[in-house]
Short mmCIF file of C-alpha atoms in Angstrom, two decimals:
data_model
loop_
_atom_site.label_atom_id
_atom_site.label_comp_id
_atom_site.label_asym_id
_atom_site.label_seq_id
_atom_site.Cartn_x
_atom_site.Cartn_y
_atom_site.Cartn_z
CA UNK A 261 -44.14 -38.00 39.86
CA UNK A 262 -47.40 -36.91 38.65
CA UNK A 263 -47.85 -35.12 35.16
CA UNK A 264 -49.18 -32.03 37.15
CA UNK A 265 -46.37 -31.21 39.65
CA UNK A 266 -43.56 -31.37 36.74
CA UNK A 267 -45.16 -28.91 34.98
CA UNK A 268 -45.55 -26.23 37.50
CA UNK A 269 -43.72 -23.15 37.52
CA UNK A 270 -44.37 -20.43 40.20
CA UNK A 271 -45.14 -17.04 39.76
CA UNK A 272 -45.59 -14.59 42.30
CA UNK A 273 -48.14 -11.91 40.98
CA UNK A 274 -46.63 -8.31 41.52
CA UNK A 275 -44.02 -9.65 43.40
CA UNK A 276 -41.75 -6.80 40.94
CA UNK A 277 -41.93 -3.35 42.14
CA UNK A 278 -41.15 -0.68 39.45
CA UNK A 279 -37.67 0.54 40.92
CA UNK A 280 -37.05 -3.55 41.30
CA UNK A 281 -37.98 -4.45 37.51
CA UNK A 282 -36.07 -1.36 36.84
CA UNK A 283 -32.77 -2.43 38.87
CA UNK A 284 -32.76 -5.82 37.19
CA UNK A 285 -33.23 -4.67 33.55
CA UNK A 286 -30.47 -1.84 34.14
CA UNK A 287 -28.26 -4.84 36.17
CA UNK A 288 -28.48 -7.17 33.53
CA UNK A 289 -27.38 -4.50 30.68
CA UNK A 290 -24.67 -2.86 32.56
CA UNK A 291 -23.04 -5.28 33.56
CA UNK A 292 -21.63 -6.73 30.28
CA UNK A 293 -21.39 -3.98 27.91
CA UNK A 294 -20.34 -1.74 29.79
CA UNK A 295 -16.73 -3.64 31.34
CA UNK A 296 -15.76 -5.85 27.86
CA UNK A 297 -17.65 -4.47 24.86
CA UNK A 298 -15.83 -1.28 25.34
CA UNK A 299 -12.81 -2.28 24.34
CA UNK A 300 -13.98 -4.54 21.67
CA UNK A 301 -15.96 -1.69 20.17
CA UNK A 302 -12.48 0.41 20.23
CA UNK A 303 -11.22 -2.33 18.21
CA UNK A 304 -13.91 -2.29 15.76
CA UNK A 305 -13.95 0.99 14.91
CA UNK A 306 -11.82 2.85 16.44
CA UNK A 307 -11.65 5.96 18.74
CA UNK A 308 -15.50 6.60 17.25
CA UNK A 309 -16.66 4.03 19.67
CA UNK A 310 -18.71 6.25 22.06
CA UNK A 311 -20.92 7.10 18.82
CA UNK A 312 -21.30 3.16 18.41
CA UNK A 313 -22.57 3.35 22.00
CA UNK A 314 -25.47 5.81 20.60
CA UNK A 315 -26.34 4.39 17.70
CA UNK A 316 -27.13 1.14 19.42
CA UNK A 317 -29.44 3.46 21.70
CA UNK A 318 -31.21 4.67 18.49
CA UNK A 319 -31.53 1.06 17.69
CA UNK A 320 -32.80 -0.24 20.42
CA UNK A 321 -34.97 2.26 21.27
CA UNK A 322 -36.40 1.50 17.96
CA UNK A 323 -36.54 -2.37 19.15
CA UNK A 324 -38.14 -1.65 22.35
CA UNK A 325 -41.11 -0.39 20.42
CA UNK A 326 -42.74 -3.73 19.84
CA UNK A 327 -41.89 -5.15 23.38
CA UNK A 328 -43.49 -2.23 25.09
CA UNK A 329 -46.51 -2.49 22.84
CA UNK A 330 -46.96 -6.45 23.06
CA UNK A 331 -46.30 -6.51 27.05
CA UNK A 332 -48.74 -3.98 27.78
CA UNK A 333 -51.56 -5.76 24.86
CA UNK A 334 -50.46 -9.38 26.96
CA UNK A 335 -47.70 -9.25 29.84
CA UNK A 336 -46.43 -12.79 31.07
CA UNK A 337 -44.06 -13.93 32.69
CA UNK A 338 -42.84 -16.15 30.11
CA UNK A 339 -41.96 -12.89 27.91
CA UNK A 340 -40.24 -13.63 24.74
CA UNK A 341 -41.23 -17.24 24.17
CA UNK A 342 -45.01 -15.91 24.66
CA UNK A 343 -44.11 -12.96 22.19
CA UNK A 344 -42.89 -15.40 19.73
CA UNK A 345 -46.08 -17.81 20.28
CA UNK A 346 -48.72 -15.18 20.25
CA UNK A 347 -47.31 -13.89 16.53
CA UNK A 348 -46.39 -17.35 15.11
CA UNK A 349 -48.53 -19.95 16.96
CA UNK A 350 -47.16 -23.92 17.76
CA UNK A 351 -44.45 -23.54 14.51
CA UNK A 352 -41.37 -23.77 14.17
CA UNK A 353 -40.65 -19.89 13.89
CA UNK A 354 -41.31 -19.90 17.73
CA UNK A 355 -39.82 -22.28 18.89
CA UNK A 356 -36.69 -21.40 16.78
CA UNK A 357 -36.62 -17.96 17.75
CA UNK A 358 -37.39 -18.22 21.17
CA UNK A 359 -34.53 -20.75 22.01
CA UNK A 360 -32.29 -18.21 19.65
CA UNK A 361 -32.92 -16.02 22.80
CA UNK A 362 -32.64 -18.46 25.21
CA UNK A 363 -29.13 -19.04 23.82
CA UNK A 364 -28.24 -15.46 23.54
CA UNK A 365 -28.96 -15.00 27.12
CA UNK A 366 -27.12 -18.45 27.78
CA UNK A 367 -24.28 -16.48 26.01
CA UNK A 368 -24.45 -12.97 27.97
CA UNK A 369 -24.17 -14.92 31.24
CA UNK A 370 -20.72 -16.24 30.03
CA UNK A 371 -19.82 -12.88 29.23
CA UNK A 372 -20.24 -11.64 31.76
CA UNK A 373 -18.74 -14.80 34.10
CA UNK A 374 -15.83 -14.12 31.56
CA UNK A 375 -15.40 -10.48 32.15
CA UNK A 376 -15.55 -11.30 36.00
CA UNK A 377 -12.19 -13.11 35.87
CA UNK A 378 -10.63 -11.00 33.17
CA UNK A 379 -11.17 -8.08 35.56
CA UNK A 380 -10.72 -10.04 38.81
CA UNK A 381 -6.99 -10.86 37.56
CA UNK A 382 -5.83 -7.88 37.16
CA UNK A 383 -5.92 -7.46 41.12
CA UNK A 384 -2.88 -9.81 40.83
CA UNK A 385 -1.14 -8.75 37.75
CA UNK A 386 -3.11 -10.31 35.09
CA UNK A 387 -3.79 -13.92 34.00
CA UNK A 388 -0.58 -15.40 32.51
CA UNK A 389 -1.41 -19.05 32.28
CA UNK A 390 -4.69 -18.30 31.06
CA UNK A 391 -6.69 -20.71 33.54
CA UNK A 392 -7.53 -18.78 36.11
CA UNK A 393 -9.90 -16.13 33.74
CA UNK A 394 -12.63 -19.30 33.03
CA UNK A 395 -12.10 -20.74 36.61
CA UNK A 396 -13.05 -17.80 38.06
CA UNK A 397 -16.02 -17.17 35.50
CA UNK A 398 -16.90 -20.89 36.19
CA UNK A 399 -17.08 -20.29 40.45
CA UNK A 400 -19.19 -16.70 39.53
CA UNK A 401 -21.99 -18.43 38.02
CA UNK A 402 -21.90 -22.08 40.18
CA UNK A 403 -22.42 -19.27 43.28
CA UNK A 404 -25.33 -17.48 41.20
CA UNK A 405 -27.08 -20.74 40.32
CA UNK A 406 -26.59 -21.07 44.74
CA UNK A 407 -28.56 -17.77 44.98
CA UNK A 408 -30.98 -18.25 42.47
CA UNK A 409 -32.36 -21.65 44.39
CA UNK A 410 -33.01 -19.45 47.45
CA UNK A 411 -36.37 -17.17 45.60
CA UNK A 412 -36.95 -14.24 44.32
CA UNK A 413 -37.17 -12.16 47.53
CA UNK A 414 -33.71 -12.86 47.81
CA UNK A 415 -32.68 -12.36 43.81
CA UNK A 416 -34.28 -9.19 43.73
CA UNK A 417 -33.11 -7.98 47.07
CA UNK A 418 -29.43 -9.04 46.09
CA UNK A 419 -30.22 -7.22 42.67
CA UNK A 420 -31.16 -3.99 43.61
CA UNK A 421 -28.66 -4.04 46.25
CA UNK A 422 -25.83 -4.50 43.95
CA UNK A 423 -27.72 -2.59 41.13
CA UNK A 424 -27.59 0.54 43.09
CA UNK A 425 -23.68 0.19 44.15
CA UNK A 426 -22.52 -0.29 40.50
CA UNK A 427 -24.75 2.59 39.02
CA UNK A 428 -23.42 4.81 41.84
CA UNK A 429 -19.94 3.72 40.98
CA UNK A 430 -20.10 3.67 37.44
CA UNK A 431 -21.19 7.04 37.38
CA UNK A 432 -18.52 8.31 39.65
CA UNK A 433 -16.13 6.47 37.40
CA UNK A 434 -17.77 8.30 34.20
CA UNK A 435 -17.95 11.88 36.22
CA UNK A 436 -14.32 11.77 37.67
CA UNK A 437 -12.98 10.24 34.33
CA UNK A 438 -13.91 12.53 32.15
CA UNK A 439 -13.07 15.57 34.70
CA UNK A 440 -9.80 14.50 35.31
CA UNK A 441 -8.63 14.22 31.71
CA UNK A 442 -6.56 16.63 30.54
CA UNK A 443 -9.29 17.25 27.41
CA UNK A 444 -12.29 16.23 26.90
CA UNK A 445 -11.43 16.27 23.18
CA UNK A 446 -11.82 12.95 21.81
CA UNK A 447 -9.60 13.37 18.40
CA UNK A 448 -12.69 12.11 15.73
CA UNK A 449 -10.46 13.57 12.67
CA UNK A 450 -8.41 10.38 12.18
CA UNK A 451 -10.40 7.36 12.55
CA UNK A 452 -7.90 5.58 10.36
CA UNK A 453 -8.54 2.22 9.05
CA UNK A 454 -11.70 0.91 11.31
CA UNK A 455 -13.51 3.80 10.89
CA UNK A 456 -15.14 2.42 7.55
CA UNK A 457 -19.10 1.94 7.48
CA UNK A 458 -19.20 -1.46 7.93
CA UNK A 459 -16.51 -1.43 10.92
CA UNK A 460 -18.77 1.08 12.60
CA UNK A 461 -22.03 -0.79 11.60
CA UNK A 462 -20.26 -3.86 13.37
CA UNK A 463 -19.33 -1.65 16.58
CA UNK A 464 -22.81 -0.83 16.87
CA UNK A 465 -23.83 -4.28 16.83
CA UNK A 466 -21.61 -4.90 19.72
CA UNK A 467 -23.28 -2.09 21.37
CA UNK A 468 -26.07 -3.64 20.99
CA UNK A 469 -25.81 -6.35 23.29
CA UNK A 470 -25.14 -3.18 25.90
CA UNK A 471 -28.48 -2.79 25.81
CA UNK A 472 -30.48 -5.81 25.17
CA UNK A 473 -30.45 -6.66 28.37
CA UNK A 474 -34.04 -4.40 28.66
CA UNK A 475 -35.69 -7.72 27.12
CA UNK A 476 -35.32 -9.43 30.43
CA UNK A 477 -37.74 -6.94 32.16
CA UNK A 478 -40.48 -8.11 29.59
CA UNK A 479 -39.99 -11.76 31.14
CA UNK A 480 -40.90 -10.76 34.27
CA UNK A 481 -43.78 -9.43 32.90
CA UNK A 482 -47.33 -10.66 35.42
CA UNK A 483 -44.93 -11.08 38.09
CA UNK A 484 -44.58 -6.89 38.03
CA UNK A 485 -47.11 -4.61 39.71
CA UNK A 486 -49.43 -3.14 37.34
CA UNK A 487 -47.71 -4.51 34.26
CA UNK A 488 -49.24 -3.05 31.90
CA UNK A 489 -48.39 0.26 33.12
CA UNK A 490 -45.00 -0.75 34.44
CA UNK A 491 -43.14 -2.82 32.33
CA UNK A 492 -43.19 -0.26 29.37
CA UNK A 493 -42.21 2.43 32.24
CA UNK A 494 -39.29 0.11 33.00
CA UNK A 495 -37.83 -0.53 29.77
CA UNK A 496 -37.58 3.09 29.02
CA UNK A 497 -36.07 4.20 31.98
CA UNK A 498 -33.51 1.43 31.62
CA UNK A 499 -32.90 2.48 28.06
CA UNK A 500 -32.37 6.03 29.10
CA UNK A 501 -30.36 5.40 32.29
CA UNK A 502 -27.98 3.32 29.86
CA UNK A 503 -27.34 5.85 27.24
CA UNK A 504 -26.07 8.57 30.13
CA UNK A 505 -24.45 5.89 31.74
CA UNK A 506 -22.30 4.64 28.48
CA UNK A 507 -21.84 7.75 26.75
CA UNK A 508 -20.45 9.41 30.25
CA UNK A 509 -17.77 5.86 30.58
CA UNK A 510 -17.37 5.44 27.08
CA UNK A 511 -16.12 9.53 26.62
CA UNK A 512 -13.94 8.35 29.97
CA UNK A 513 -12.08 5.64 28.73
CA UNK A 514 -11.61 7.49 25.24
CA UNK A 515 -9.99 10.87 26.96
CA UNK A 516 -7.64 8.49 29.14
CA UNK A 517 -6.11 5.95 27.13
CA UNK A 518 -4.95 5.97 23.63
CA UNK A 519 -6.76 3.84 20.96
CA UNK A 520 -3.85 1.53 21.32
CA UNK A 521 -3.93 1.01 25.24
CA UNK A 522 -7.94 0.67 24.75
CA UNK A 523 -7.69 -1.93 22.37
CA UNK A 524 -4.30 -3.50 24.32
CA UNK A 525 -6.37 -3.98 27.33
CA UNK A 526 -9.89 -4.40 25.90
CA UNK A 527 -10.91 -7.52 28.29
CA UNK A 528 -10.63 -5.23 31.06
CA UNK A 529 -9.95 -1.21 29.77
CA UNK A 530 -12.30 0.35 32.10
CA UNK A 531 -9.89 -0.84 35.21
CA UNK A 532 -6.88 0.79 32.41
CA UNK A 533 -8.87 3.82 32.06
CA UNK A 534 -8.76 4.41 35.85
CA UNK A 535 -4.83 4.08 35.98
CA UNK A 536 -3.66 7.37 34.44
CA UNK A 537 -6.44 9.39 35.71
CA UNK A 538 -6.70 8.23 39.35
CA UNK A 539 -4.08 5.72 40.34
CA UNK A 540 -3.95 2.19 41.66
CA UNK A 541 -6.84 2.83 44.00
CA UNK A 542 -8.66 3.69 41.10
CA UNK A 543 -8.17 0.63 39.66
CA UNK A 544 -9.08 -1.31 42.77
CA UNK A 545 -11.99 0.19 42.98
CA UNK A 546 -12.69 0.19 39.33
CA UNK A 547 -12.20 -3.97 39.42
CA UNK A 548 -14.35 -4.41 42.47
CA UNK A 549 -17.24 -2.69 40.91
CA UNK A 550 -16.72 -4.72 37.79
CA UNK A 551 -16.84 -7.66 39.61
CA UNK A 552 -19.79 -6.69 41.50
CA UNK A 553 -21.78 -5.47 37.80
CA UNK A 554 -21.17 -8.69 36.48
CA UNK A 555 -22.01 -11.11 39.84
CA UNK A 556 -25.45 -8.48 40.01
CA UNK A 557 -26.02 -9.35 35.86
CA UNK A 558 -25.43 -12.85 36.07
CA UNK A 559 -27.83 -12.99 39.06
CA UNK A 560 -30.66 -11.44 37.10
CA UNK A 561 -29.75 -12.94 34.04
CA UNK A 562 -30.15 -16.80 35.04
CA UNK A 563 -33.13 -15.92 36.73
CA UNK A 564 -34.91 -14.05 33.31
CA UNK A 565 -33.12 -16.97 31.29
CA UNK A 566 -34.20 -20.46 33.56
CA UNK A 567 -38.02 -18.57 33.30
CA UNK A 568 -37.87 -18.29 29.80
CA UNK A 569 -37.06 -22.09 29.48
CA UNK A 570 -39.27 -22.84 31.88
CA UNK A 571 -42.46 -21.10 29.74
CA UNK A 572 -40.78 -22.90 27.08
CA UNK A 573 -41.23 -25.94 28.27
CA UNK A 574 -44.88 -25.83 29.30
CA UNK A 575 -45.67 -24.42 25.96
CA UNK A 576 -44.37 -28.05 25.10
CA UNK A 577 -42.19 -26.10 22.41
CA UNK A 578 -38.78 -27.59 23.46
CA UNK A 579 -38.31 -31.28 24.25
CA UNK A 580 -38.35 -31.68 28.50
CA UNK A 581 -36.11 -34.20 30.63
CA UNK A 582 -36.23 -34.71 34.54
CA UNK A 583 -32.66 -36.10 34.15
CA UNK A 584 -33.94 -37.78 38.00
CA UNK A 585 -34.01 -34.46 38.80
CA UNK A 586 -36.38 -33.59 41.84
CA UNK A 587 -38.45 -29.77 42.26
CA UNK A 588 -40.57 -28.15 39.49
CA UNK A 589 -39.39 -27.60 36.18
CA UNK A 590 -38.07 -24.14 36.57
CA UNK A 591 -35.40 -25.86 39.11
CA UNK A 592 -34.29 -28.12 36.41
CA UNK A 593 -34.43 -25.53 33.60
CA UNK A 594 -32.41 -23.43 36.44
CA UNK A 595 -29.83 -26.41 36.24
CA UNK A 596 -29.98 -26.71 32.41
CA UNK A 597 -29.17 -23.08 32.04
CA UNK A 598 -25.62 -23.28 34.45
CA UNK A 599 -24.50 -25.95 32.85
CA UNK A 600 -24.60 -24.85 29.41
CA UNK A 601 -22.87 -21.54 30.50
CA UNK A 602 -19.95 -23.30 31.98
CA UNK A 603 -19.43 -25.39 29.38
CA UNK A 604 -18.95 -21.57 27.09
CA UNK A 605 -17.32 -19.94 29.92
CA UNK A 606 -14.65 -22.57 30.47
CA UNK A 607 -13.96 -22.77 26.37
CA UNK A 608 -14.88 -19.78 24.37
CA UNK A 609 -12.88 -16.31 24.48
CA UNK A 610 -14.69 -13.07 25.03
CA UNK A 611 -15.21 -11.71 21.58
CA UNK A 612 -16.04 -15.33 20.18
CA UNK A 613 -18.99 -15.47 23.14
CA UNK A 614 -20.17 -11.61 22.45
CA UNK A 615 -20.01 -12.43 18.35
CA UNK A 616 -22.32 -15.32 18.83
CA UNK A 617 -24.52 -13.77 21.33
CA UNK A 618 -25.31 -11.03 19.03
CA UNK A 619 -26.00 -12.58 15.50
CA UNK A 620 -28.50 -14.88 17.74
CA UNK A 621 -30.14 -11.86 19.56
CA UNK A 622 -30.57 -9.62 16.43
CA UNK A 623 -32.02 -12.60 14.10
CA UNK A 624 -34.69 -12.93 17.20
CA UNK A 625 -35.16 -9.63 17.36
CA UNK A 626 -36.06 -9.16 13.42
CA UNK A 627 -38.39 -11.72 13.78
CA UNK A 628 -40.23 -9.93 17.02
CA UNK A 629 -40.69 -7.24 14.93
CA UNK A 630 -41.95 -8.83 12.09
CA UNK A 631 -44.46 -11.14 14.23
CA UNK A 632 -45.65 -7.79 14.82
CA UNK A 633 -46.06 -6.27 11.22
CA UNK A 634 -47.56 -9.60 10.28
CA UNK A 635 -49.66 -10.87 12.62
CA UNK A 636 -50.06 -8.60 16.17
CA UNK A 637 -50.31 -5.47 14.41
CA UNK A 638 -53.97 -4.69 15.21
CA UNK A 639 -53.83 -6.71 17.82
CA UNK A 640 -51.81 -4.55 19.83
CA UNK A 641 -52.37 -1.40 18.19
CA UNK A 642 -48.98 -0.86 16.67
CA UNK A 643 -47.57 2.12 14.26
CA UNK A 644 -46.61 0.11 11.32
CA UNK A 645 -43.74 2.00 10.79
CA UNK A 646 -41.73 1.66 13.86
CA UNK A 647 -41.15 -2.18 13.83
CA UNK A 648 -40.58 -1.52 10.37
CA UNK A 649 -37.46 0.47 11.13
CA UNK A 650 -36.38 -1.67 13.55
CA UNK A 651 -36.13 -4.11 11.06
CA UNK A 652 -34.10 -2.10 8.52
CA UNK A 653 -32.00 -0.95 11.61
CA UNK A 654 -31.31 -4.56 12.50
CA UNK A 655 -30.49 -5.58 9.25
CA UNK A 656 -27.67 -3.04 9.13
CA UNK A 657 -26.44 -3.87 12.10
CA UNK A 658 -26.08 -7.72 12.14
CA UNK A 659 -24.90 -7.20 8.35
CA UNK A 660 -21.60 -4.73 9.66
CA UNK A 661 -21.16 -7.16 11.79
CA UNK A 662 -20.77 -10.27 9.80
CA UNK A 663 -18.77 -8.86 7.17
CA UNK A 664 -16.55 -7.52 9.49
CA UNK A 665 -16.42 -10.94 11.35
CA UNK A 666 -16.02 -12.41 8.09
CA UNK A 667 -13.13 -10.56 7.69
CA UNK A 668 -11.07 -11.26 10.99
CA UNK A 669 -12.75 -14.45 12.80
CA UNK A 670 -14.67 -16.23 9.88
CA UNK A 671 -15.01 -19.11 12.45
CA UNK A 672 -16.96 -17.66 14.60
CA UNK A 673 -19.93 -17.07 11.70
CA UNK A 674 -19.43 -20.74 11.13
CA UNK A 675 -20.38 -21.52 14.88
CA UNK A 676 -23.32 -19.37 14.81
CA UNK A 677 -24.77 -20.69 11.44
CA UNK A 678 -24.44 -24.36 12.59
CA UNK A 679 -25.74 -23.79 15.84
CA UNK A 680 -29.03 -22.37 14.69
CA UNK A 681 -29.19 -25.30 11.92
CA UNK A 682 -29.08 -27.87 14.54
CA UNK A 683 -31.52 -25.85 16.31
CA UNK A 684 -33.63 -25.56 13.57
CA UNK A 685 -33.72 -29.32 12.48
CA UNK A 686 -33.46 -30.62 16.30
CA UNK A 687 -37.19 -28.13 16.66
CA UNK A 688 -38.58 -29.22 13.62
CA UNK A 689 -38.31 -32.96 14.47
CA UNK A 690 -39.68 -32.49 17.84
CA UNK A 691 -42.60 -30.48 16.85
CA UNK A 692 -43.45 -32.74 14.04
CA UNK A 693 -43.23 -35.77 16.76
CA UNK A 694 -45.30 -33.88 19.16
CA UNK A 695 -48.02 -32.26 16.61
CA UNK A 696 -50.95 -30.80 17.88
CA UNK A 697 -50.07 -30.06 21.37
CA UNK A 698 -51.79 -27.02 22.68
CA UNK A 699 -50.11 -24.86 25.36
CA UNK A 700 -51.39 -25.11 29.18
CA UNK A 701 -53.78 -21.78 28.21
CA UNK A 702 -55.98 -23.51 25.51
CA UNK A 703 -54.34 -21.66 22.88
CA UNK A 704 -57.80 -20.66 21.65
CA UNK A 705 -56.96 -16.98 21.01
CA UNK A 706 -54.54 -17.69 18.21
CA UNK A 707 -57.13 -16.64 15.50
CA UNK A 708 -54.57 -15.75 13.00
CA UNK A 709 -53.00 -19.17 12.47
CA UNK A 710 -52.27 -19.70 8.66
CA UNK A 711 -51.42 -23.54 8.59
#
């Protein structure tokens, strides 16, 4: 096998429409937040979880701020990892933080191969022995990897198809939800025990990953029409179509189940929510469109995630092996990708996968935004200010949500803070071993190296 057709990844150059870049961003966030973080939000702090919802909106739209400005200044395809690499050069800050992501997204698609079963069970009573909930999250993403070989014709096709069902449904769900209850009221008087700062602060984090999902849209960045037009456009429609979207389901479940049923049934409380207001066809349809929200985000998800390791891997920043593998090296970063998420799908539990997920997204994401203060800010024109926020935002959030995990799952913190040790070390070995190596563009723009 030549050196040359390893290394290959293809792009198609606007293959993205807007609507299409749109319909994956907004598949990849709704499908996971929406279906299991409301529940775990509930639980965090209490029946002020729809406010969680909106502060992560604040948040992110905060975030989004620095994407927008660094796609538009250089879109690629390779999105994050090229981020990362245009701020921090061949170190170890990019290659750490980029494979932070890489895992985070790793992460989501258990999530949301997780949710799948937890929601698909209930269509026959629930999952007593406990097997069936990571079998069936194990089949979900086998059958996306299946889709995923056939191009991205077909991925985004399959996308916006399913994109445009769950919207329509989840909105329906939201609408009829909330009209049916017998008040709108949502009682904020008594928030009780969770409804302490750092409870909230933790919800809000969890709310978080509802949203991050926008991110993906900035890997598909030269393969969208007019990117640098578009891919801002898309992130902040997705942003905006997410808040309505939430606040609408999250006031829903909150006016038809106590804070006690919510949290009782959190793997699955959209599907409870439906009961009381609608009835058992409610609830079918309510788990069919779950199922279909997660299938459509795991779709988009392994695509944005097997790209990222793909750039990855050309920048020479992570350590490459064929395995005897045949096809270019987006295939086998494709196959790298599945893998990894069945091994989490098959033995981590929902909150334990969302917990680690979002300490690794919001570490990433404070260093985005400080690549930017440091190093991109005239580059790409930015507001000082703004990433600056985001920062302090960040910070707030991923601290709630430590101390609270501290508090209740102290394991969990312990996974999270090895993993991104071994990560650490594992990059700084590899980097030192293969010094010097310029990515595939020449790396001659990096004029702000600091050795």
């Amino acid at each position: 096998m030549s050196e040359g057709q390893d290394r290959s990844t293809k792009y198609q150059k606007g293959s993205l429409t807007l609507p299409g870049t749109v319909m994956l961003g907004t598949g990849v966030m709704i499908g996971a937040g929406i279906f299991a973080l409301t529940g775990q939000m509930a639980q965090m702090t209490g029946v002020l979880f729809p406010l969680a919802f909106l502060a992560a909106a604040v948040i992110v739209s905060f975030s989004a701020y620095s994407y927008i400005k660094i796609s538009n200044a250089y879109p690629s395809a390779g999105g994050i990892g090229m981020y990362l690499h245009k701020a921090y050069g061949n170190r170890l800050p990019t290659a750490f933080n980029a494979l932070l992501m890489y895992f985070s997204m790793v992460i989501a698609q258990s999530f949301l191969a997780r949710t799948f079963g937890s929601y698909t069970m209930q269509l026959f009573g629930g999952d007593q022995s406990g097997y069936m909930v990571p079998l069936l999250g194990v089949f979900l993403i086998l059958a996306a990897f299946l889709v995923n070989l056939l191009g991205n014709r077909m991925i985004q096709g399959v996308a916006s198809f399913i994109g445009i069902l769950k919207i329509a449904g989840i909105v329906v769900f939201g609408v009829v939800g909330v009209w049916v209850a017998d008040s709108i009221s949502v009682d904020f008087s008594s928030p009780g025990e969770a409804g302490t700062v750092g409870n909230f602060l933790g919800a809000t984090a969890l709310g978080i990953l509802a949203f991050k999902g926008f991110t993906t849209i900035t890997n598909s960045g030269s393969e969208v029409k007019d990117p640098k037009r578009n891919v801002g456009r898309a992130i902040v429609i997705s942003i905006a179509a997410c808040v309505v979207i939430y606040t609408l389901v999250g006031f829903a479940v909150a006016s038809n189940l106590s804070l006690a049923e919510i949290i009782k049934t959190q793997d699955y409380s959209l599907a409870a929510a439906a009961r009381p207001a609608l009835g058992e066809y409610a609830v079918w349809f309510t788990i069919v469109l779950a199922m279909m929200a997660t299938a459509g985000g795991i779709l988009a998800s392994i695509f944005a995630v097997s790209r990222m390791l793909a750039m990855l891997t050309e920048m020479k920043l992570v350590p490459h092996r064929h395995f005897g593998m045949p096809g270019s090296i987006q295939k086998h970063t494709l196959v790298y990708t599945v893998v990894l998420g069945l091994i989490l799908t098959a033995f981590f539990d929902l909150s334990r996968i969302a917990a680690l997920g979002i300490v690794f997204y919001l570490i990433m994401d404070i260093a985005i935004h400080w690549g930017v203060l440091r190093y991109l800010r005239k580059d790409i024109k930015a507001n000082v200010w703004v990433p600056g926020i985001a920062i302090l935002l960040d910070l707030l959030a991923l601290g709630g949500f430590v101390w609270v995990k501290l508090n209740t799952d102290a394991f969990v913190i312990g996974v999270a803070v090895v993993g991104m040790l071994v990560i650490a070390i594992a990059e700084q070995i590899f980097l030192k071993r293969t010094a010097g190596i310029e990515p595939p563009d020449g790396g001659s723009h990096h004029e702000h190296h600091h050795h």
